Amino acid sequence: MVYLKNTPLEECLDSYKKEFSKLIEIDKIEPEDSLGRVCADNVYATRSVPHYVSSAMDGYAVKAEETVGANVDKPVELKFDKQAVYVDTGDAVPDGFDAVIKIEDVNKLQDGIEIIGAAFKGQHIRPIGEDIVAHELLLPKGKTIEPMDVAVMVASGTKKVLVTSEIKVAIIPTGDEIVSHKNNPQIGEIVDSNSHLFAALLKKWGANPVVYPIVKDDFKALKETVKDAAAKCHMVLLNAGSSAGKDDYSSEVINTLGEVYYHGVAIKPGKPTILGKAFDKPIIGVPGYPVSGFIVMEKIIKEIYHSLMEITSVPSITLKARLTKPAVSDLKHKEFIRVKVGKVKGKVVATPLGRGSALMNTIVHGDGLLTVPSNSEGHRAGEDVEIELFKQLDLEKTIMAVGSHDLCLDLIAKGVTPKYSLNSAHVGSLGGIMAIKKGQAHMAGVHLLDPESGKYNIPYIKRYISDEKVYLLSLAKRTQGIMVQKGNPLNIKQIGDLTKISIANRQKGAGTRVLLDYLLYQNGISPKEISGYNKEYFTHLDVAAQVKSGRVQAGMGIYAASKAMEIDFVPVFEESYDLLITEEFYKSEGFKVLHSVITSTSFKQEVNKLGGYNLKDCGNIISIEGSKKK
Ligand SMILES: Nc1nc2c(c(=O)[nH]1)N[C@H]1C(S)=C(S)[C@@H](COP(=O)(O)OP(=O)(O)OC[C@H]3O[C@@H](n4cnc5c(N)ncnc54)[C@H](O)[C@@H]3O)O[C@H]1N2
Ligand code: MOO
């Protein structure tokens, strides 16, 4: 079967947008009801603000020329009514008066005031139109109305504002496996989260989403639903069924009702997007994977929506950052890579996150997008790139943690919020040490056993970080063990038992993998004797999930992960999970906040609730001097 074409994004958008005339329906509404709506015409002020000469302070209106020469040695006296009139802030300044002296700067007498300083003409006076002048342009056509826009319209006399009618966008979730979030999903069933994502985005943009009930993979049912949606809405989004699987009907349905212009856009994620037209309306097939859906909404649907509504797009917030890891890309697609951003040693750094189109967490925990154009193979680590931020970030208040993951880090993240935000990227203990060495992180979670000395972390830190002083904060002693299926049906008791079963392992450089290697070595077992030794997973929870699913019978990990996955645990070893900290971060305010969280009673209580941790040394810090440091 011939798969989809791969048309460049800009080419698709340019020609597709031209297919549709602008939506010219207009509502005339009161300004107070207009928040989030889009101006269908320029809005001009009908009244100046302020519309009379007013006092900016509580005090006395005076005539500037009568105050000339006043000083401490020669105070000037001004009589009430003719020379000085009391005014509150906002009061009209009487005719003939041209300055206001603040009440605290006058000495009140029986029949007037005494002043010890001259007032200049216009002092503390707000002239007519100081803020807004009648007939000036308040809001241009195409502007989305914000809270202060409502206020200026009301203040400057707008009685009715012309806004573009809210566009109705149909969202049709499809797929035999898709169920409502109100159901308890069975194996093979997937909760419809996309409809909620799309509806929320559309609402944020000011559109009116209409979510249809989930439609099964049935050509006729799908066709009827699209027909109904096109009759009732301005645009139709068909979700999933966009690729070329046996039950992927979106393209066929659109072609039957109208025409498919493009099937396959050269972007990643989002490749199988379908741009079509039926009944003169845009009918768009959005890919099923949630991140693909998000990118297609942001990069395609938003553009089309803005074009139909003649909305002026607000440019996104961008920032230059240095990549901590390579971001490779293929030549065929424009790729949108999610990244985390932080500031370490005065440099803004960005760490690429997982690429999977199903990974919603990369949007939730990510800070922005790195766009790699087609015809580019991407970027090397250390290159400066531009990041499009999801939201404004306070980089001075961001703590970058790169290294091994532990559930305690999530509790620390909760504890430092809202003063700071903890950004963590999981690259294993060794990856964390290297990130500290390269100045790409403030701290790294580490738990690496040195097989020769039997000591944790310090030998590795000394080996890899030789030219600077760093600090090691003891977080917890963690019980590492063998995670097994509930009830331990295979009666696994020790490392030797792993030779009889299949396991899931951690990635190279992960402390848990180093520990497994050490224990295998001590027991005289070669990794080759362990089935599944080369199956790599990035977190304890990933391994626990493999065990829970029954795909493997065991995996090394921490107690808390087995507890979270409701499987069983055979304790084997107590290891040190520490935080490696740069000197710069150690001396910062952020570290003080972090340390106070770690040593708080509430943090310790929460860690103890997770189980499998010993906190006797928690919070202790040692410094490690680089051997090459002069
Ligand atoms: N043989 C090929 N298969 C696929 C290709 C390909 O090139 N060749 N492309 C992959 C890419 S890339 C994407 S993206 C997806 C697009 O899939 P569809 O749009 O056809 O959607 P489905 O296959 O039905 O579902 C994919 C995935 O998304 C989940 N999904 C669907 N709807 C929802 C929803 N409402 N809420 C949450 N999640 C949803 C669905 O369960 C699947 O897991 O195709 C690849 N395949
Ligand atoms: O296009 Mo898919 O959206 O790459 O995952």
XYZ file of C-alpha atoms and ligand atoms in Angstrom:
681
model
C 0.000 0.000 0.000
C 1.287 3.459 -0.846
C 1.509 5.434 2.375
C 0.916 9.130 2.743
C 2.526 12.004 0.887
C 4.869 14.241 2.778
C 4.015 17.847 1.879
C 5.890 20.648 3.671
C 3.833 22.324 6.399
C 4.036 25.851 4.968
C 2.971 24.691 1.497
C -0.093 22.856 2.888
C -1.136 25.755 5.079
C -0.743 28.448 2.444
C -2.850 26.784 -0.178
C -5.355 25.162 2.213
C -6.168 28.458 3.948
C -7.024 30.009 0.565
C -9.782 27.416 0.077
C -12.013 29.034 2.675
C -13.641 32.422 2.772
C -13.428 34.364 6.011
C -16.160 33.838 8.551
C -18.016 37.129 8.312
C -20.738 36.542 10.903
C -20.524 39.338 13.424
C -22.059 39.812 16.870
C -22.720 43.211 18.416
C -22.260 42.785 22.137
C -21.665 44.790 25.285
C -17.985 45.254 26.204
C -18.503 43.497 29.542
C -19.460 40.299 27.674
C -16.575 40.476 25.225
C -13.640 38.882 27.094
C -11.800 36.440 24.836
C -13.785 37.445 21.724
C -12.114 38.863 18.627
C -12.665 42.445 17.403
C -14.415 42.351 14.021
C -13.556 46.013 13.416
C -11.316 48.676 14.917
C -12.626 49.991 18.225
C -12.242 53.775 18.782
C -12.671 55.707 22.019
C -15.836 57.783 22.111
C -14.810 59.708 25.230
C -11.501 60.897 26.667
C -10.236 59.483 29.930
C -10.227 61.461 32.138
C -12.947 63.565 30.528
C -12.413 66.567 32.813
C -9.354 68.135 34.459
C -8.963 66.219 37.694
C -6.762 66.140 40.744
C -4.233 63.299 40.986
C -3.829 63.753 44.776
C -5.771 64.645 47.909
C -4.850 68.266 48.616
C -5.476 71.877 47.631
C -6.035 73.255 44.151
C -4.011 76.454 43.775
C -2.840 78.896 41.114
C 0.822 78.180 40.423
C 1.724 81.836 39.912
C 0.527 82.653 43.457
C 2.930 80.114 44.992
C 6.112 81.528 43.465
C 8.848 82.223 46.027
C 7.412 80.113 48.866
C 10.114 78.490 51.021
C 10.769 77.522 54.646
C 12.025 80.977 55.543
C 9.289 82.752 53.649
C 6.069 80.699 53.684
C 3.222 81.889 51.473
C -0.335 82.095 52.758
C -3.254 81.317 50.424
C -6.853 82.108 51.381
C -9.643 79.537 51.033
C -11.981 79.722 48.043
C -10.210 82.374 46.002
C -6.661 80.998 46.281
C -6.955 77.428 47.644
C -9.794 74.912 47.235
C -9.755 71.463 48.876
C -9.924 68.567 46.343
C -9.870 64.766 46.751
C -8.053 62.525 44.303
C -10.202 62.380 41.162
C -12.199 65.546 41.930
C -12.591 68.162 39.215
C -10.105 70.994 39.553
C -12.085 74.284 39.668
C -11.760 76.690 36.731
C -8.822 79.042 37.010
C -6.788 76.683 39.223
C -3.788 74.958 37.628
C -1.905 73.011 40.310
C -2.533 70.798 43.355
C -0.429 70.724 46.533
C -0.627 67.474 48.526
C -2.380 67.774 51.862
C 0.708 66.594 53.780
C 2.733 69.471 52.273
C 0.534 72.301 53.607
C 0.024 73.856 56.956
C -3.703 74.417 57.507
C -4.671 77.780 58.954
C -8.056 79.108 60.085
C -8.998 80.723 56.766
C -6.440 79.310 54.386
C -3.251 77.311 53.981
C 0.426 78.070 54.416
C 2.899 76.529 51.954
C 6.686 76.314 52.087
C 7.334 75.376 48.465
C 6.184 76.661 45.074
C 3.912 74.536 42.877
C 4.517 74.283 39.160
C 1.757 74.637 36.587
C 0.084 71.250 36.095
C 1.480 69.769 39.329
C -0.639 66.735 40.441
C -3.199 67.512 37.782
C -4.514 65.025 35.251
C -5.431 66.847 32.028
C -8.339 65.760 29.833
C -7.315 62.711 27.775
C -4.151 62.044 29.815
C -4.894 58.309 29.474
C -7.114 57.993 26.397
C -8.076 60.687 23.915
C -11.540 60.578 22.320
C -11.457 59.079 18.782
C -8.107 57.367 19.256
C -7.763 53.726 18.197
C -8.306 51.528 21.228
C -8.264 47.997 19.831
C -7.388 46.975 16.280
C -9.502 44.574 14.236
C -8.372 40.991 14.876
C -7.280 41.572 18.469
C -8.450 39.076 21.047
C -10.080 41.014 23.859
C -8.168 40.872 27.173
C -9.316 41.962 30.660
C -7.790 45.486 30.399
C -9.344 45.875 26.934
C -12.792 45.439 28.502
C -11.886 48.105 31.059
C -10.697 50.703 28.501
C -13.755 50.201 26.328
C -16.079 50.726 29.274
C -14.080 53.731 30.534
C -13.957 55.452 27.167
C -17.619 55.122 26.374
C -17.951 52.066 24.115
C -21.537 50.849 24.431
C -21.383 47.982 21.913
C -18.443 46.232 20.329
C -18.430 44.277 17.064
C -16.871 40.849 17.494
C -16.543 37.905 15.154
C -19.152 35.246 15.898
C -17.753 32.379 17.907
C -16.711 29.650 15.580
C -18.138 26.209 16.362
C -15.604 23.420 15.979
C -16.803 19.818 16.003
C -14.516 17.250 17.635
C -15.295 13.677 16.640
C -13.368 11.059 18.619
C -13.136 7.766 16.755
C -11.818 4.276 17.360
C -13.121 0.922 18.603
C -10.634 1.075 21.487
C -11.577 4.578 22.668
C -13.752 4.869 25.797
C -14.970 7.795 27.883
C -12.883 8.766 30.920
C -15.950 7.957 32.983
C -15.392 4.243 32.233
C -12.796 2.086 33.918
C -10.651 1.142 30.895
C -10.116 -2.584 30.328
C -7.033 -4.062 28.624
C -6.985 -2.749 25.056
C -9.224 0.232 25.831
C -7.872 3.784 25.722
C -9.433 6.739 27.498
C -10.494 9.561 25.187
C -8.209 12.291 26.475
C -7.757 14.016 23.111
C -11.303 15.413 22.950
C -10.659 17.143 26.252
C -7.287 18.460 25.092
C -8.709 19.790 21.824
C -11.780 21.306 23.505
C -9.609 23.034 26.112
C -7.268 24.467 23.473
C -10.178 25.695 21.366
C -11.781 27.366 24.382
C -8.444 29.025 25.195
C -8.335 30.428 21.670
C -11.913 31.730 21.957
C -13.671 29.102 19.839
C -16.695 27.053 20.785
C -15.913 23.301 20.811
C -18.703 20.790 20.229
C -17.601 17.321 21.325
C -19.416 14.427 19.660
C -19.873 10.987 21.257
C -17.130 8.473 20.404
C -17.712 6.886 16.980
C -16.645 3.270 16.320
C -14.383 2.382 13.378
C -17.353 2.107 11.055
C -17.272 3.877 7.719
C -21.014 4.578 7.517
C -21.358 5.792 11.118
C -18.332 8.035 10.667
C -19.639 9.465 7.419
C -23.032 10.294 8.955
C -21.405 11.937 11.977
C -19.129 14.106 9.824
C -22.139 15.116 7.694
C -24.073 16.137 10.794
C -21.093 18.003 12.264
C -20.425 19.888 9.027
C -24.067 21.005 8.921
C -23.931 22.336 12.471
C -20.340 23.600 12.863
C -17.829 25.790 11.030
C -14.993 23.262 11.144
C -14.770 19.527 11.845
C -11.901 17.698 13.542
C -11.888 13.964 13.076
C -9.623 12.494 15.700
C -7.530 9.394 14.924
C -7.937 6.982 12.069
C -5.644 9.294 10.126
C -2.892 6.834 9.237
C -3.188 3.869 6.916
C -4.319 1.051 9.210
C -7.134 -1.272 8.194
C -9.647 0.665 10.325
C -8.384 4.147 9.455
C -11.379 5.606 7.607
C -10.905 9.353 8.035
C -9.394 10.019 4.627
C -11.940 7.841 2.815
C -14.848 9.493 4.617
C -13.651 12.999 3.701
C -13.067 11.953 0.087
C -16.561 10.514 -0.139
C -18.184 13.661 1.242
C -15.847 16.136 -0.429
C -12.148 16.225 -1.203
C -8.896 15.440 0.567
C -6.286 18.072 -0.345
C -3.410 16.746 1.696
C -2.847 13.475 3.495
C 0.598 13.510 5.092
C 2.317 16.685 6.270
C 6.113 16.749 6.628
C 6.079 17.333 10.374
C 6.919 15.132 13.335
C 4.895 14.437 15.325
C 1.773 14.835 13.231
C 2.730 13.193 9.934
C -0.608 11.573 9.010
C -2.656 14.794 9.247
C -5.463 15.053 6.657
C -6.589 18.421 5.289
C -9.867 18.181 3.433
C -13.007 20.063 2.554
C -16.657 19.066 2.422
C -19.812 21.224 2.327
C -17.421 24.198 2.029
C -16.070 23.544 5.517
C -12.584 22.499 6.632
C -12.698 18.824 7.625
C -9.424 17.844 9.236
C -8.090 14.469 10.303
C -5.952 14.879 13.414
C -3.634 11.963 14.319
C -4.558 9.890 17.367
C -1.416 10.053 19.473
C -1.923 12.793 22.078
C 1.327 14.696 21.421
C 0.756 14.484 17.662
C -2.709 15.898 18.340
C -1.273 18.720 20.449
C 1.303 19.700 17.824
C -1.247 19.549 14.996
C -3.637 21.705 17.033
C -0.938 24.293 17.794
C 0.817 24.344 14.423
C -2.017 23.677 11.949
C -5.507 24.052 13.412
C -4.673 27.296 15.250
C -3.294 28.801 12.022
C -6.427 27.831 10.094
C -8.684 29.095 12.878
C -6.816 32.418 12.994
C -7.061 32.738 9.240
C -10.832 32.058 9.172
C -11.429 34.516 11.985
C -8.856 37.089 10.781
C -7.246 36.955 14.209
C -3.834 38.551 14.588
C -1.537 35.837 15.965
C 0.518 36.837 18.976
C 4.151 35.756 18.420
C 5.303 33.057 20.814
C 7.878 33.747 23.507
C 11.285 32.468 22.441
C 14.621 32.109 24.159
C 18.154 31.107 23.153
C 19.572 28.077 24.944
C 22.506 25.710 24.745
C 21.615 22.066 24.114
C 22.785 19.610 26.787
C 22.152 16.532 24.620
C 22.124 16.050 20.847
C 18.811 16.603 19.082
C 19.079 14.576 15.900
C 16.366 14.707 13.304
C 15.652 13.208 9.892
C 15.892 15.276 6.731
C 12.326 14.644 5.585
C 10.381 16.257 8.410
C 10.183 19.505 10.306
C 10.471 18.177 13.828
C 9.133 19.630 17.067
C 11.195 18.390 20.009
C 10.015 19.001 23.561
C 12.679 20.393 25.890
C 13.247 21.399 29.477
C 14.961 24.726 30.076
C 17.060 25.995 32.987
C 19.919 28.351 33.822
C 23.206 26.909 35.069
C 26.404 28.893 35.619
C 24.836 31.910 33.925
C 23.995 29.963 30.755
C 20.510 29.011 29.597
C 20.476 25.286 28.822
C 17.873 23.076 27.155
C 17.551 19.305 27.541
C 15.572 17.405 24.889
C 12.883 15.125 26.308
C 11.464 11.816 25.044
C 10.228 11.887 21.424
C 7.351 9.406 21.661
C 4.130 10.853 20.231
C 2.179 9.209 23.048
C 4.157 10.917 25.849
C 1.816 13.578 27.234
C 4.197 14.067 30.181
C 6.703 15.731 27.836
C 4.227 18.572 27.351
C 3.162 18.722 31.011
C 6.749 18.744 32.322
C 8.349 20.316 29.255
C 9.024 24.034 28.966
C 8.983 24.485 25.223
C 9.663 23.272 21.699
C 12.832 23.127 19.665
C 11.957 23.212 15.965
C 14.349 21.404 13.648
C 13.516 22.267 10.020
C 13.373 19.602 7.331
C 16.655 19.204 5.469
C 18.492 19.524 8.785
C 19.999 16.585 10.632
C 19.450 18.408 13.905
C 21.873 19.768 16.454
C 24.874 18.563 18.401
C 25.152 18.871 22.177
C 26.589 22.301 23.029
C 24.977 24.099 20.069
C 22.930 27.249 20.695
C 19.314 26.890 19.600
C 16.075 28.853 19.828
C 13.312 27.492 22.029
C 9.641 28.408 21.700
C 8.374 28.502 25.263
C 5.026 27.060 26.357
C 4.863 29.766 29.020
C 6.939 32.585 30.493
C 9.650 31.101 32.747
C 11.528 32.585 35.658
C 14.904 31.000 34.970
C 16.487 32.430 38.098
C 13.983 30.357 40.054
C 14.477 27.089 38.215
C 16.544 24.272 39.682
C 17.887 21.899 37.014
C 18.181 18.310 38.228
C 19.641 15.885 35.707
C 20.457 12.345 36.757
C 18.873 9.323 38.311
C 15.222 9.556 39.171
C 13.794 8.851 42.585
C 10.283 9.400 43.886
C 11.793 11.645 46.623
C 12.678 14.138 43.871
C 8.963 14.521 43.120
C 8.369 15.312 46.798
C 11.214 17.863 46.744
C 9.682 19.426 43.616
C 6.390 19.749 45.482
C 8.173 21.240 48.531
C 10.123 23.971 46.693
C 7.018 25.150 44.797
C 6.003 27.986 44.439
C 9.289 29.684 45.402
C 11.248 27.585 42.897
C 10.496 25.051 40.233
C 12.468 21.829 40.048
C 13.078 20.681 36.481
C 14.283 17.120 36.322
C 15.520 15.053 33.405
C 16.158 11.354 33.939
C 19.413 10.225 32.385
C 20.779 7.836 35.006
C 23.440 8.438 37.677
C 26.424 8.546 35.345
C 24.581 10.873 32.963
C 23.935 13.116 35.976
C 27.624 13.244 36.962
C 28.511 14.154 33.370
C 25.828 16.889 33.319
C 27.357 18.420 36.483
C 30.809 18.193 34.960
C 29.641 19.952 31.779
C 27.820 22.714 33.676
C 24.415 21.559 32.444
C 22.722 20.990 35.792
C 22.597 22.336 39.343
C 22.257 18.921 40.883
C 22.136 15.253 40.013
C 20.545 12.292 41.787
C 23.224 9.589 41.996
C 23.497 6.045 43.367
C 26.541 4.353 41.887
C 28.252 1.528 43.705
C 31.993 1.219 43.182
C 32.555 -2.538 42.942
C 36.173 -2.310 44.105
C 35.742 -0.249 47.270
C 32.114 -1.166 47.967
C 31.499 2.594 48.445
C 28.739 4.649 46.921
C 29.090 7.694 44.627
C 32.294 9.329 45.929
C 34.741 7.176 43.902
C 32.812 7.949 40.683
C 32.589 11.666 41.439
C 36.337 11.817 42.096
C 37.025 9.880 38.907
C 34.890 12.042 36.618
C 34.936 15.492 38.226
C 38.573 16.315 38.785
C 38.751 20.063 38.346
C 36.185 21.610 40.636
C 34.730 21.482 44.099
C 31.315 19.835 44.386
C 29.048 18.839 47.269
C 27.306 15.588 48.033
C 24.056 15.766 49.975
C 22.884 12.559 51.535
C 19.219 12.113 50.666
C 18.270 8.567 51.588
C 19.419 5.016 51.996
C 17.151 3.098 49.637
C 16.328 -0.553 49.753
C 17.039 -2.037 46.355
C 15.588 -5.403 45.631
C 13.975 -7.741 43.153
C 10.512 -6.631 42.086
C 8.383 -9.709 41.495
C 4.794 -10.482 40.628
C 2.192 -10.256 43.372
C 2.471 -13.184 45.805
C 5.955 -14.018 44.412
C 4.592 -17.085 42.575
C 8.061 -18.213 41.411
C 9.443 -17.971 44.950
C 12.354 -15.701 43.954
C 14.584 -15.151 46.975
C 18.038 -14.150 45.781
C 20.050 -12.924 42.816
C 20.882 -16.506 41.762
C 17.163 -17.115 41.089
C 17.256 -14.605 38.199
C 18.998 -17.178 35.997
C 15.770 -19.185 35.846
C 13.467 -16.384 34.682
C 13.190 -13.370 32.378
C 13.886 -9.854 33.650
C 13.627 -6.167 32.611
C 16.855 -4.208 33.167
C 17.721 -0.511 33.544
C 19.668 1.502 30.967
C 23.472 1.575 30.895
C 24.826 4.100 33.401
C 21.840 3.656 35.752
C 22.864 2.963 39.349
C 20.426 0.059 39.637
C 22.081 -1.618 36.649
C 25.539 -1.104 38.161
C 24.253 -2.690 41.372
C 22.808 -5.661 39.490
C 26.152 -6.132 37.706
C 27.947 -6.023 41.058
C 25.607 -8.568 42.638
C 25.849 -10.870 39.589
C 29.641 -10.655 39.739
C 29.680 -11.444 43.458
C 27.492 -14.474 42.838
C 29.646 -15.643 39.944
C 26.861 -15.171 37.381
C 27.492 -13.827 33.879
C 24.930 -11.345 32.423
C 24.614 -13.776 29.495
C 22.890 -16.213 31.824
C 20.078 -13.722 32.474
C 17.259 -13.629 29.964
C 16.155 -10.014 29.321
C 19.413 -8.503 30.650
C 19.599 -6.295 27.532
C 15.986 -5.036 27.741
C 16.513 -1.434 28.901
C 14.045 0.807 30.734
C 14.626 4.342 32.021
C 12.889 4.403 35.403
C 12.080 2.091 38.304
C 8.412 2.515 37.509
C 8.955 1.396 33.888
C 10.590 -1.809 35.114
C 7.866 -2.344 37.729
C 5.235 -1.899 34.994
C 6.914 -4.617 32.904
C 6.768 -7.000 35.855
C 3.165 -6.092 36.609
C 2.134 -6.703 32.977
C 3.618 -10.220 33.160
C 5.915 -9.611 30.174
C 8.838 -10.368 32.500
C 8.941 -12.099 35.879
C 11.284 -9.754 37.738
C 13.443 -6.637 37.671
C 15.758 -4.812 40.058
C 14.307 -1.662 41.566
C 13.281 0.184 44.685
C 10.535 -0.786 47.106
C 8.523 2.411 46.438
C 8.147 1.529 42.742
C 6.883 -1.983 43.527
C 4.470 -0.507 46.065
C 3.197 2.037 43.532
C 2.597 -0.782 40.997
C 1.099 -3.117 43.617
C 3.592 -5.920 43.028
C 5.880 -7.693 45.504
C 9.430 -6.975 46.540
C 12.369 -9.053 47.764
C 14.871 -6.758 49.554
C 18.500 -7.361 48.580
C 20.667 -4.347 49.308
C 20.687 -0.910 50.935
C 22.192 1.774 48.699
C 22.926 5.481 49.055
C 20.869 7.802 46.906
C 22.593 11.195 47.129
C 22.360 14.563 45.435
C 25.514 15.799 43.740
C 25.532 19.587 43.822
C 27.643 22.219 42.060
C 29.466 24.798 44.175
C 27.545 27.624 42.497
C 24.205 26.059 43.386
C 25.380 25.145 46.905
C 25.933 28.847 47.601
C 22.603 29.971 46.139
C 19.276 30.907 47.681
C 17.692 28.037 45.739
C 19.822 25.536 47.627
C 18.781 27.014 50.977
C 15.134 26.517 50.029
C 15.824 22.979 48.784
C 17.775 22.057 51.929
C 15.050 23.379 54.200
C 12.524 21.201 52.333
C 14.715 18.088 52.630
C 15.264 18.558 56.351
C 11.629 19.363 57.142
C 9.492 16.970 59.171
C 6.738 16.961 56.566
C 9.180 15.838 53.810
C 10.468 13.008 55.993
C 6.945 11.921 56.838
C 6.014 11.805 53.163
C 9.147 9.827 52.249
C 8.449 7.335 55.025
C 4.945 6.885 53.644
C 6.486 5.775 50.320
C 8.310 2.997 52.197
C 11.728 1.420 51.607
C 13.785 4.461 52.680
C 16.080 5.050 55.643
C 16.557 8.752 56.348
C 19.112 8.659 59.155
C 21.720 10.753 57.296
C 19.209 12.808 55.296
C 20.426 16.381 54.747
C 24.105 15.769 55.646
C 26.533 17.419 53.243
C 30.172 16.764 52.438
C 32.398 18.666 50.040
C 34.504 16.850 47.468
C 37.544 18.724 46.244
C 38.582 18.034 42.642
C 42.015 16.427 42.605
C 43.253 18.781 39.852
C 42.086 21.917 41.685
C 44.958 24.200 42.590
N 2.133 1.451 9.412
C 2.175 2.662 9.946
N 1.514 2.883 11.091
C 1.549 4.095 11.648
C 2.267 5.127 11.034
C 2.956 4.863 9.829
O 3.651 5.735 9.270
N 2.867 3.606 9.310
N 2.287 6.353 11.622
C 2.139 6.397 13.052
C 1.949 7.773 13.442
S 3.291 8.785 13.185
C 0.839 8.219 14.037
S 0.769 9.829 14.634
C -0.326 7.363 14.242
C -1.615 8.060 13.829
O -2.609 7.206 14.102
P -4.108 7.410 13.721
O -4.406 8.861 13.578
O -4.463 6.562 12.594
O -4.828 6.958 15.057
P -5.019 5.506 15.656
O -4.144 4.534 14.963
O -6.448 5.237 15.716
O -4.467 5.787 17.110
C -3.129 6.061 17.407
C -2.959 6.131 18.905
O -3.653 7.242 19.445
C -4.563 6.827 20.445
N -5.774 7.625 20.433
C -6.667 7.650 19.448
N -7.692 8.454 19.783
C -7.455 8.921 21.004
C -8.157 9.771 21.895
N -9.337 10.294 21.551
N -7.619 10.050 23.089
C -6.417 9.509 23.443
N -5.706 8.690 22.639
C -6.208 8.398 21.443
C -4.852 5.419 20.046
O -5.414 4.682 21.022
C -3.505 4.915 19.599
O -2.708 4.573 20.722
O -0.218 6.182 13.490
C 1.034 5.511 13.600
N 0.893 4.308 12.826
O 3.227 11.715 13.230
Mo 3.270 10.668 14.374
O 2.430 11.974 14.840
O 5.007 11.144 14.234
O 3.653 10.226 15.904
